[in-house]
Amino acid sequence: MNSTDKMETLKPDKASNKPLKASKIIRFYAASEMLTHLNSIIKETSGVYRADDIEYVHRMRVGSRRMRTALNAYEPYFTKKQVKSWKKTIRGITQILAAARDADVQLAALNQFYEGLEDRRLKTGINRLILRLTQQRQKMQARLVKQLKNIQQRKSLVEIRTVLRPLALQKSNISADYPSEMYIRAEETIISQLDILLYHQYFISQPEMVKELHDMRLIAKEMRYLMEIFNPIYNGQLSHFIRIACKTQEMVGQIRDCDVWLEFLPKFLQAEYKKNIKFQGSATAYHRLTPGIQYFEKLKQQERAERYAQFLVTWQGWAKEEQWEKLRQMIADYPLPLSETV
């Protein structure tokens, strides 16, 4: 299909007896999928503004990532101009929320850690760390609200919804099997993402490859979302592999969280040292911070080693069971429908 073809829709309240091309059917499914994620983004906006629960930012960010995955999955079924504009808008939302989400996760972990500490000598440094991160998060909130309001004022999300809603309504008029072209598109996108994931497996035996491991988490997440999009057309037979991709994302994400701390904590101590020298003329107060921070850093080093070892064993187990080969084979062997029309 030519992505620049004009959109063809039916009136929402009137079904047509005219057979539909496979590309139109897929467009209706695509619009329904994307509209779901778009609505979830819009729904969380007021909560993100209030900032009284960290889950608003989390759900909005997940919605934006799922929307981006759906756009990638169904890119050929919308115009190039639409895809380019929509990707820019949704990617912007994901990026706006990234730092805020990371700070929320760090603060939640720190507060829990602080509550479990009994040694007051250790609490001093952790308390200062919580203070600084809270201050940073408050500054982020002002920027976050401003940027999201700019997007609202441009009415970018409303414009996307205006296009998607009438197309999504046509999904209820489709009564036949999924068209073969949809299976072809599913295979292309899932297997392509699988190949990228498997390329990155060459780095997992090298624990120092921090960036590559982080990339692997993002790739596994994208693959999981892709499989969730297309799972209905395979009658749920992707569910097992979705769980494996989700577990990969989770385990590598835990390693990544440790890496973020291990990169951040030395910089934090250095910054606090400079502040003490500049404003107090000595490092006396700074030395009261170091025991707690260094203790926390040591725990994160140990946790990182443990989680990395667990992931390595788990991944090797999946390789021995040939899980990814089974996914490839299942998709390749799945019986395609004969009908292409409704």
CSV table of C-alpha atoms in Angstrom, one decimal, residues 62-248:
chain,number,residue,atom,x,y,z
A,62,VAL,CA,3.8,3.8,29.6
A,63,GLY,CA,0.9,5.0,27.4
A,64,SER,CA,3.2,7.1,25.4
A,65,ARG,CA,5.6,4.2,24.8
A,66,ARG,CA,2.8,1.9,23.8
A,67,MET,CA,1.5,4.5,21.5
A,68,ARG,CA,4.9,4.8,19.9
A,69,THR,CA,5.2,1.1,19.4
A,70,ALA,CA,1.7,1.0,17.8
A,71,LEU,CA,2.8,3.8,15.5
A,72,ASN,CA,5.9,1.8,14.5
A,73,ALA,CA,3.8,-1.4,14.0
A,74,TYR,CA,1.2,0.3,11.8
A,75,GLU,CA,3.3,2.9,10.1
A,76,PRO,CA,2.5,1.9,6.5
A,77,TYR,CA,-1.2,2.4,7.1
A,78,PHE,CA,-1.1,6.1,7.7
A,79,THR,CA,0.3,9.0,5.7
A,80,LYS,CA,3.9,9.9,6.1
A,81,LYS,CA,3.0,13.4,7.2
A,82,GLN,CA,0.7,11.9,10.0
A,83,VAL,CA,3.3,9.4,11.2
A,84,LYS,CA,6.1,12.0,11.3
A,85,SER,CA,4.0,14.5,13.2
A,86,TRP,CA,2.5,12.0,15.6
A,87,LYS,CA,5.8,10.4,16.4
A,88,LYS,CA,7.3,13.8,17.2
A,89,THR,CA,4.4,14.6,19.6
A,90,ILE,CA,4.4,11.3,21.4
A,91,ARG,CA,8.1,11.0,21.6
A,92,GLY,CA,8.2,14.5,23.1
A,93,ILE,CA,5.8,13.4,25.9
A,94,THR,CA,7.9,10.3,26.6
A,95,GLN,CA,11.1,12.4,26.9
A,96,ILE,CA,9.4,15.0,29.1
A,97,LEU,CA,8.3,12.4,31.6
A,98,ALA,CA,11.6,10.4,31.6
A,99,ALA,CA,13.6,12.4,34.2
A,100,ALA,CA,10.5,12.8,36.4
A,101,ARG,CA,9.8,9.1,36.4
A,102,ASP,CA,13.5,8.2,37.2
A,103,ALA,CA,13.4,10.7,40.1
A,104,ASP,CA,10.1,9.3,41.4
A,105,VAL,CA,11.5,5.7,41.4
A,106,GLN,CA,14.7,6.8,43.1
A,107,LEU,CA,12.9,8.7,45.8
A,108,ALA,CA,10.5,5.8,46.5
A,109,ALA,CA,13.4,3.4,46.8
A,110,LEU,CA,15.3,5.8,49.1
A,111,ASN,CA,12.4,6.5,51.4
A,112,GLN,CA,11.8,2.8,51.8
A,113,PHE,CA,15.5,2.2,52.5
A,114,TYR,CA,15.6,5.1,55.0
A,115,GLU,CA,12.7,3.7,57.0
A,116,GLY,CA,14.6,0.4,57.4
A,117,LEU,CA,17.8,2.0,58.7
A,118,GLU,CA,18.4,1.9,62.4
A,119,ASP,CA,21.9,3.4,62.5
A,120,ARG,CA,21.5,7.2,62.9
A,121,ARG,CA,25.0,7.7,61.6
A,122,LEU,CA,23.9,6.2,58.2
A,123,LYS,CA,20.6,8.1,58.1
A,124,THR,CA,22.3,11.5,57.8
A,125,GLY,CA,23.6,10.9,54.3
A,126,ILE,CA,20.5,9.2,53.1
A,127,ASN,CA,18.4,12.1,54.5
A,128,ARG,CA,20.5,14.6,52.6
A,129,LEU,CA,20.2,12.5,49.4
A,130,ILE,CA,16.4,12.5,49.8
A,131,LEU,CA,16.4,16.2,50.3
A,132,ARG,CA,18.4,16.9,47.1
A,133,LEU,CA,16.4,14.6,45.0
A,134,THR,CA,13.2,16.1,46.3
A,135,GLN,CA,14.4,19.5,45.4
A,136,GLN,CA,15.4,18.4,41.9
A,137,ARG,CA,12.0,16.7,41.4
A,138,GLN,CA,10.2,19.9,42.4
A,139,LYS,CA,12.2,21.8,39.8
A,140,MET,CA,11.3,19.1,37.2
A,141,GLN,CA,7.6,19.4,38.0
A,142,ALA,CA,7.5,23.1,37.0
A,143,ARG,CA,9.2,22.3,33.7
A,144,LEU,CA,7.0,19.2,33.2
A,145,VAL,CA,3.8,21.1,33.6
A,146,LYS,CA,4.9,23.9,31.3
A,147,GLN,CA,5.9,21.5,28.5
A,148,LEU,CA,2.7,19.5,28.7
A,149,LYS,CA,0.6,22.6,28.7
A,150,ASN,CA,2.5,23.7,25.5
A,151,ILE,CA,1.5,20.4,23.9
A,152,GLN,CA,-2.1,20.9,25.0
A,153,GLN,CA,-2.2,24.5,23.6
A,154,ARG,CA,-1.0,23.2,20.3
A,155,LYS,CA,-3.9,20.7,20.4
A,156,SER,CA,-1.6,18.1,19.0
A,157,LEU,CA,-3.2,15.2,20.9
A,158,VAL,CA,-6.7,16.4,20.0
A,159,GLU,CA,-5.8,16.5,16.4
A,160,ILE,CA,-4.5,12.9,16.5
A,161,ARG,CA,-7.7,11.8,18.3
A,162,THR,CA,-9.8,13.5,15.7
A,163,VAL,CA,-8.2,11.4,13.0
A,164,LEU,CA,-8.2,8.1,14.9
A,165,ARG,CA,-11.7,8.1,16.4
A,166,PRO,CA,-13.8,7.7,13.2
A,167,LEU,CA,-11.4,5.1,12.0
A,168,ALA,CA,-11.5,3.2,15.2
A,169,LEU,CA,-15.3,3.1,15.1
A,170,GLN,CA,-15.2,1.0,12.0
A,171,LYS,CA,-13.6,-1.9,13.8
A,172,SER,CA,-17.1,-3.0,15.0
A,173,ASN,CA,-18.1,-3.4,11.3
A,174,ILE,CA,-15.4,-6.0,10.6
A,175,SER,CA,-16.8,-9.6,10.9
A,176,ALA,CA,-14.2,-11.7,9.0
A,177,ASP,CA,-10.9,-13.1,9.9
A,178,TYR,CA,-7.8,-10.9,10.3
A,179,PRO,CA,-6.4,-10.4,6.8
A,180,SER,CA,-3.2,-12.2,5.8
A,181,GLU,CA,-1.4,-8.9,5.4
A,182,MET,CA,-1.8,-8.3,9.1
A,183,TYR,CA,0.1,-11.5,9.9
A,184,ILE,CA,2.8,-10.5,7.5
A,185,ARG,CA,3.1,-7.1,9.2
A,186,ALA,CA,3.2,-8.8,12.6
A,187,GLU,CA,5.9,-11.2,11.5
A,188,GLU,CA,8.0,-8.4,10.0
A,189,THR,CA,7.9,-6.2,13.1
A,190,ILE,CA,8.2,-8.9,15.8
A,191,ILE,CA,11.0,-10.8,14.1
A,192,SER,CA,12.9,-7.7,13.3
A,193,GLN,CA,12.7,-6.7,16.9
A,194,LEU,CA,13.8,-10.2,18.0
A,195,ASP,CA,16.8,-10.0,15.8
A,196,ILE,CA,17.8,-6.7,17.4
A,197,LEU,CA,17.3,-8.3,20.9
A,198,LEU,CA,19.4,-11.3,20.0
A,199,TYR,CA,22.2,-9.1,18.6
A,200,HIS,CA,22.5,-7.5,22.0
A,201,GLN,CA,22.8,-10.9,23.7
A,202,TYR,CA,26.5,-10.9,22.8
A,203,PHE,CA,27.0,-8.1,25.3
A,204,ILE,CA,25.4,-9.8,28.3
A,205,SER,CA,28.5,-11.8,29.1
A,206,GLN,CA,30.3,-8.5,29.7
A,207,PRO,CA,28.9,-6.9,32.9
A,208,GLU,CA,30.7,-3.7,32.2
A,209,MET,CA,28.7,-3.0,29.0
A,210,VAL,CA,26.3,-0.7,30.9
A,211,LYS,CA,24.8,1.1,27.8
A,212,GLU,CA,24.3,-2.1,25.8
A,213,LEU,CA,22.4,-3.7,28.8
A,214,HIS,CA,20.3,-0.6,29.1
A,215,ASP,CA,19.5,-0.7,25.4
A,216,MET,CA,18.6,-4.3,25.7
A,217,ARG,CA,15.9,-3.4,28.3
A,218,LEU,CA,14.4,-0.9,25.9
A,219,ILE,CA,14.5,-3.4,23.0
A,220,ALA,CA,12.8,-6.1,25.2
A,221,LYS,CA,10.1,-3.6,26.2
A,222,GLU,CA,9.4,-2.6,22.6
A,223,MET,CA,9.2,-6.3,21.6
A,224,ARG,CA,6.8,-7.0,24.5
A,225,TYR,CA,4.5,-4.2,23.4
A,226,LEU,CA,4.6,-5.4,19.8
A,227,MET,CA,3.7,-8.9,20.8
A,228,GLU,CA,0.9,-7.6,23.0
A,229,ILE,CA,-0.5,-5.6,20.0
A,230,PHE,CA,-0.6,-8.7,17.7
A,231,ASN,CA,-1.3,-11.4,20.3
A,232,PRO,CA,-5.1,-11.4,19.5
A,233,ILE,CA,-4.5,-12.4,15.9
A,234,TYR,CA,-2.5,-15.4,17.1
A,235,ASN,CA,-5.3,-16.4,19.6
A,236,GLY,CA,-3.1,-15.6,22.6
A,237,GLN,CA,-0.3,-17.9,21.5
A,238,LEU,CA,2.3,-15.1,22.0
A,239,SER,CA,1.5,-14.8,25.7
A,240,HIS,CA,4.3,-17.2,26.8
A,241,PHE,CA,6.8,-15.1,24.9
A,242,ILE,CA,5.4,-11.9,26.2
A,243,ARG,CA,6.1,-13.1,29.7
A,244,ILE,CA,9.7,-13.9,28.7
A,245,ALA,CA,10.2,-10.4,27.2
A,246,CYS,CA,8.6,-8.8,30.2
A,247,LYS,CA,10.9,-10.8,32.5
A,248,THR,CA,13.9,-9.7,30.4
